[in-house]
Amino acid sequence: VFAGGQVSDVGSVSMMRALGVALVVGVVPKLQALFIFATSTLGMRTGVLPRWLIGVSLIVGVGLLINVTLFTASVYVFPAWVGVVSFVLLVRPDPSLPHEL
């Protein structure tokens, strides 16, 4: 109503909802997989991320890349991965600090 000044047609609303679902299910996981691959590659080359997390990241990225289902729980995979990476980065020891003997 606000954009065009008139009530939206039911068919248009239905089509826009279908387009939104298609984007969320089809395109967004591919972008998430790309982000995971890029982050794990940077983490591997700089040595910031542990090897086990890089392996898990690659498995999660491939899973998101080949996932073509409407499985609702797969929406939470990327935020969970971000949480794990954030936690690992927060609890790792700071390499710039001198070690106490």
N, CA, C and O of each residue as an XYZ file, in Angstrom:
404
protein
N       0.826     -1.185      0.000
C       0.000      0.000      0.000
C       0.872      1.251      0.000
O       0.562      2.206     -0.712
N       1.939      1.271      0.768
C       2.757      2.469      0.887
C       3.553      2.752     -0.377
O       3.750      3.916     -0.729
N       4.013      1.722     -1.063
C       4.873      1.932     -2.223
C       4.099      2.434     -3.428
O       4.517      3.384     -4.090
N       2.971      1.798     -3.715
C       2.238      2.164     -4.919
C       0.970      2.952     -4.665
O       0.366      3.469     -5.604
N       0.567      3.050     -3.444
C      -0.632      3.788     -3.124
C      -1.910      2.991     -3.316
O      -3.003      3.533     -3.158
N      -1.793      1.712     -3.656
C      -2.976      0.876     -3.824
C      -2.719     -0.505     -3.227
O      -1.574     -0.889     -2.988
N      -3.785     -1.232     -2.994
C      -3.681     -2.552     -2.384
C      -3.026     -3.518     -3.365
O      -3.354     -3.536     -4.551
N      -2.093     -4.323     -2.849
C      -1.381     -5.281     -3.695
C      -2.296     -6.432     -4.086
O      -3.181     -6.829     -3.328
N      -2.071     -6.944     -5.248
C      -2.813     -8.080     -5.780
C      -2.323     -9.360     -5.096
O      -1.130     -9.489     -4.819
N      -3.221    -10.299     -4.822
C      -2.880    -11.532     -4.130
C      -1.853    -12.342     -4.924
O      -0.954    -12.938     -4.331
N      -1.968    -12.373     -6.231
C      -1.030    -13.097     -7.078
C       0.368    -12.511     -6.990
O       1.350    -13.252     -6.972
N       0.467    -11.198     -6.936
C       1.779    -10.548     -6.817
C       2.434    -10.854     -5.476
O       3.635    -11.116     -5.407
N       1.647    -10.818     -4.426
C       2.177    -11.119     -3.095
C       2.650    -12.566     -3.043
O       3.712    -12.854     -2.491
N       1.871    -13.471     -3.613
C       2.246    -14.879     -3.640
C       3.520    -15.104     -4.447
O       4.379    -15.894     -4.056
N       3.637    -14.410     -5.567
C       4.832    -14.549     -6.399
C       6.070    -13.993     -5.682
O       7.141    -14.594     -5.758
N       5.941    -12.876     -5.002
C       7.074    -12.298     -4.273
C       7.483    -13.188     -3.110
O       8.670    -13.309     -2.806
N       6.509    -13.811     -2.459
C       6.847    -14.747     -1.375
C       7.601    -15.947     -1.929
O       8.585    -16.387     -1.334
N       7.154    -16.478     -3.059
C       7.843    -17.615     -3.689
C       9.261    -17.218     -4.112
O      10.191    -18.014     -3.983
N       9.427    -16.002     -4.613
C      10.751    -15.527     -4.993
C      11.659    -15.414     -3.772
O      12.835    -15.775     -3.834
N      11.116    -14.915     -2.665
C      11.892    -14.812     -1.433
C      12.329    -16.174     -0.916
O      13.470    -16.343     -0.485
N      11.423    -17.144     -0.959
C      11.768    -18.497     -0.513
C      12.833    -19.091     -1.434
O      13.766    -19.738     -0.959
N      12.705    -18.882     -2.727
C      13.690    -19.409     -3.675
C      15.066    -18.797     -3.423
O      16.077    -19.492     -3.514
N      15.112    -17.519     -3.111
C      16.396    -16.879     -2.814
C      17.003    -17.417     -1.526
O      18.198    -17.709     -1.466
N      16.173    -17.544     -0.499
C      16.677    -18.012      0.792
C      17.147    -19.462      0.703
O      18.141    -19.830      1.328
N      16.446    -20.278     -0.060
C      16.790    -21.699     -0.144
C      17.853    -21.962     -1.203
O      18.690    -22.846     -1.025
N      17.835    -21.216     -2.293
C      18.722    -21.521     -3.408
C      19.992    -20.709     -3.482
O      21.062    -21.260     -3.741
N      19.900    -19.423     -3.263
C      21.039    -18.542     -3.490
C      21.844    -18.296     -2.211
O      23.073    -18.346     -2.235
N      21.177    -18.040     -1.130
C      21.863    -17.677      0.113
C      22.813    -18.771      0.607
O      23.927    -18.443      1.015
N      22.428    -20.071      0.592
C      23.399    -21.080      1.021
C      24.665    -21.115      0.170
O      25.741    -21.434      0.676
N      24.550    -20.797     -1.100
C      25.739    -20.759     -1.956
C      26.656    -19.611     -1.545
O      27.878    -19.764     -1.540
N      26.081    -18.476     -1.206
C      26.878    -17.348     -0.732
C      27.500    -17.644      0.628
O      28.633    -17.247      0.897
N      26.760    -18.338      1.479
C      27.309    -18.732      2.768
C      28.480    -19.692      2.587
O      29.494    -19.572      3.275
N      28.346    -20.641      1.667
C      29.436    -21.580      1.396
C      30.662    -20.843      0.875
O      31.788    -21.164      1.255
N      30.454    -19.869      0.018
C      31.567    -19.072     -0.486
C      32.274    -18.337      0.650
O      33.504    -18.286      0.686
N      31.516    -17.778      1.563
C      32.093    -17.080      2.712
C      32.874    -18.049      3.596
O      33.957    -17.717      4.078
N      32.328    -19.245      3.810
C      33.013    -20.244      4.634
C      34.320    -20.673      3.980
O      35.341    -20.784      4.658
N      34.300    -20.916      2.663
C      35.515    -21.309      1.959
C      36.580    -20.210      2.035
O      37.756    -20.492      2.264
N      36.161    -18.968      1.843
C      37.116    -17.859      1.887
C      37.698    -17.693      3.286
O      38.904    -17.498      3.435
N      36.857    -17.768      4.307
C      37.329    -17.596      5.676
C      38.243    -18.735      6.100
O      39.270    -18.501      6.738
N      37.881    -19.968      5.750
C      38.735    -21.087      6.142
C      40.068    -21.058      5.389
O      41.095    -21.456      5.939
N      40.060    -20.593      4.139
C      41.317    -20.460      3.402
C      42.213    -19.399      4.040
O      43.414    -19.614      4.199
N      41.639    -18.272      4.400
C      42.414    -17.239      5.085
C      42.919    -17.726      6.437
O      44.059    -17.453      6.813
N      42.080    -18.439      7.161
C      42.486    -18.973      8.458
C      43.597    -19.986      8.341
O      44.472    -20.062      9.203
N      43.564    -20.781      7.255
C      44.607    -21.781      7.044
C      45.929    -21.117      6.657
O      46.984    -21.481      7.176
N      45.871    -20.162      5.761
C      47.107    -19.525      5.282
C      47.773    -18.651      6.338
O      48.999    -18.538      6.368
N      46.978    -18.036      7.198
C      47.556    -17.181      8.240
C      47.850    -17.952      9.519
O      48.564    -17.450     10.388
N      47.315    -19.156      9.651
C      47.525    -19.949     10.848
C      46.679    -19.529     12.020
O      46.974    -19.901     13.156
N      45.631    -18.762     11.775
C      44.788    -18.263     12.852
C      43.815    -19.331     13.332
O      43.535    -19.418     14.527
N      43.300    -20.138     12.425
C      42.323    -21.164     12.784
C      43.014    -22.518     12.920
O      43.941    -22.825     12.171
N      42.561    -23.328     13.880
C      43.135    -24.668     14.012
C      42.740    -25.563     12.838
O      41.743    -25.313     12.160
N      43.529    -26.598     12.611
C      43.304    -27.482     11.461
C      41.960    -28.205     11.539
O      41.316    -28.420     10.512
N      41.531    -28.583     12.747
C      40.260    -29.287     12.862
C      39.101    -28.381     12.444
O      38.133    -28.850     11.845
N      39.194    -27.089     12.756
C      38.132    -26.162     12.387
C      38.127    -25.905     10.889
O      37.067    -25.702     10.298
N      39.281    -25.911     10.280
C      39.352    -25.748      8.824
C      38.702    -26.944      8.146
O      37.960    -26.780      7.178
N      38.979    -28.162      8.653
C      38.347    -29.358      8.098
C      36.836    -29.341      8.259
O      36.101    -29.658      7.324
N      36.376    -28.968      9.451
C      34.930    -28.879      9.690
C      34.315    -27.808      8.792
O      33.216    -27.990      8.268
N      35.019    -26.700      8.617
C      34.513    -25.616      7.770
C      34.355    -26.068      6.325
O      33.364    -25.737      5.674
N      35.325    -26.820      5.823
C      35.216    -27.300      4.446
C      34.059    -28.278      4.284
O      33.373    -28.262      3.262
N      33.837    -29.124      5.277
C      32.704    -30.057      5.225
C      31.384    -29.294      5.266
O      30.466    -29.602      4.507
N      31.285    -28.309      6.142
C      30.065    -27.498      6.233
C      29.838    -26.726      4.935
O      28.707    -26.640      4.456
N      30.900    -26.168      4.366
C      30.773    -25.429      3.110
C      30.300    -26.305      1.970
O      29.435    -25.901      1.192
N      30.857    -27.498      1.862
C      30.415    -28.415      0.811
C      28.969    -28.833      1.055
O      28.185    -28.957      0.114
N      28.621    -29.050      2.320
C      27.229    -29.394      2.643
C      26.253    -28.301      2.235
O      25.188    -28.588      1.688
N      26.611    -27.058      2.498
C      25.751    -25.945      2.090
C      25.711    -25.797      0.573
O      24.687    -25.412      0.009
N      26.814    -26.100     -0.076
C      26.888    -25.953     -1.524
C      26.016    -26.975     -2.246
O      25.400    -26.652     -3.262
N      25.957    -28.194     -1.739
C      25.184    -29.226     -2.433
C      23.779    -29.418     -1.864
O      23.007    -30.215     -2.396
N      23.437    -28.709     -0.803
C      22.112    -28.831     -0.205
C      21.065    -28.205     -1.127
O      21.141    -27.018     -1.443
N      20.103    -28.995     -1.548
C      19.035    -28.488     -2.415
C      17.657    -28.771     -1.813
O      16.648    -28.715     -2.516
N      17.615    -29.070     -0.533
C      16.351    -29.399      0.112
C      15.782    -28.178      0.823
O      16.451    -27.153      0.959
N      14.553    -28.303      1.267
C      13.917    -27.252      2.050
C      13.984    -27.586      3.537
O      13.075    -27.259      4.300
N      15.077    -28.245      3.940
C      15.261    -28.650      5.327
C      15.425    -27.406      6.187
O      16.401    -26.672      6.035
N      14.488    -27.164      7.082
C      14.454    -25.925      7.855
C      15.685    -25.764      8.754
O      16.177    -24.648      8.923
N      16.180    -26.839      9.321
C      17.315    -26.738     10.239
C      18.589    -26.304      9.523
O      19.515    -25.823     10.175
N      18.663    -26.459      8.204
C      19.869    -26.043      7.481
C      20.043    -24.527      7.481
O      21.128    -24.030      7.177
N      19.000    -23.800      7.813
C      19.101    -22.341      7.904
C      20.011    -21.948      9.069
O      20.625    -20.882      9.046
N      20.095    -22.801     10.078
C      20.870    -22.485     11.281
C      22.317    -22.962     11.212
O      23.077    -22.742     12.155
N      22.713    -23.607     10.121
C      24.080    -24.131     10.008
C      25.085    -22.993      9.948
O      26.081    -23.025     10.671
N      24.858    -21.996      9.115
C      25.807    -20.896      8.980
C      25.947    -20.079     10.267
O      27.074    -19.799     10.676
N      24.850    -19.685     10.921
C      25.034    -18.961     12.195
C      25.755    -19.798     13.250
O      26.522    -19.256     14.047
N      25.519    -21.108     13.265
C      26.229    -21.966     14.212
C      27.720    -21.998     13.886
O      28.553    -21.968     14.792
N      28.063    -22.058     12.597
C      29.466    -22.051     12.195
C      30.134    -20.728     12.602
O      31.259    -20.726     13.102
N      29.446    -19.623     12.387
C      29.979    -18.314     12.781
C      30.208    -18.276     14.296
O      31.209    -17.733     14.763
N      29.283    -18.850     15.054
C      29.449    -18.901     16.504
C      30.658    -19.712     16.933
O      31.393    -19.306     17.833
N      30.871    -20.863     16.290
C      32.019    -21.710     16.630
C      33.323    -21.003     16.283
O      34.259    -21.003     17.082
N      33.393    -20.400     15.098
C      34.609    -19.689     14.704
C      34.864    -18.512     15.647
O      36.005    -18.271     16.042
N      33.828    -17.793     16.002
C      33.990    -16.667     16.930
C      34.490    -17.134     18.287
O      35.371    -16.512     18.882
N      33.921    -18.238     18.776
C      34.348    -18.775     20.069
C      35.811    -19.207     20.028
O      36.575    -18.918     20.950
N      36.195    -19.894     18.967
C      37.590    -20.351     18.841
C      38.544    -19.156     18.795
O      39.609    -19.187     19.412
N      38.166    -18.113     18.070
C      39.024    -16.936     17.992
C      39.103    -16.182     19.316
O      40.128    -15.576     19.630
N      38.023    -16.221     20.089
C      38.025    -15.518     21.376
C      38.826    -16.240     22.448
O      39.446    -15.594     23.293
N      38.823    -17.571     22.427
C      39.493    -18.306     23.508
C      40.927    -18.706     23.170
O      41.634    -19.222     24.035
N      41.363    -18.486     21.959
C      42.738    -18.870     21.613
C      43.713    -17.929     22.306
O      43.405    -16.755     22.511
N      44.883    -18.434     22.668
C      45.873    -17.581     23.307
C      46.418    -16.545     22.328
O      46.540    -16.808     21.131
N      46.735    -15.392     22.842
C      47.263    -14.316     22.008
C      48.733    -14.591     21.715
O      49.541    -14.625     22.643
N      49.104    -14.788     20.448
C      50.501    -15.115     20.146
C      51.457    -13.948     20.357
O      52.669    -14.157     20.416
N      50.946    -12.730     20.471
C      51.836    -11.582     20.639
C      52.282    -11.411     22.091
O      53.249    -10.696     22.359
N      51.584    -12.062     23.037
C      51.969    -11.955     24.438
C      53.109    -12.918     24.747
O      53.117    -14.041     24.243
N      54.072    -12.497     25.566
C      55.151    -13.420     25.927
C      54.639    -14.498     26.878
O      53.800    -14.228     27.737
N      55.143    -15.710     26.723
C      54.731    -16.816     27.587
C      55.492    -16.740     28.908
O      56.689    -16.458     28.947
N      54.764    -16.998     29.975
C      55.408    -17.003     31.292
C      56.049    -18.362     31.546
O      55.495    -19.393     31.165
N      57.193    -18.365     32.175
C      57.889    -19.605     32.491
C      57.597    -20.065     33.873
O      58.108    -21.101     34.300
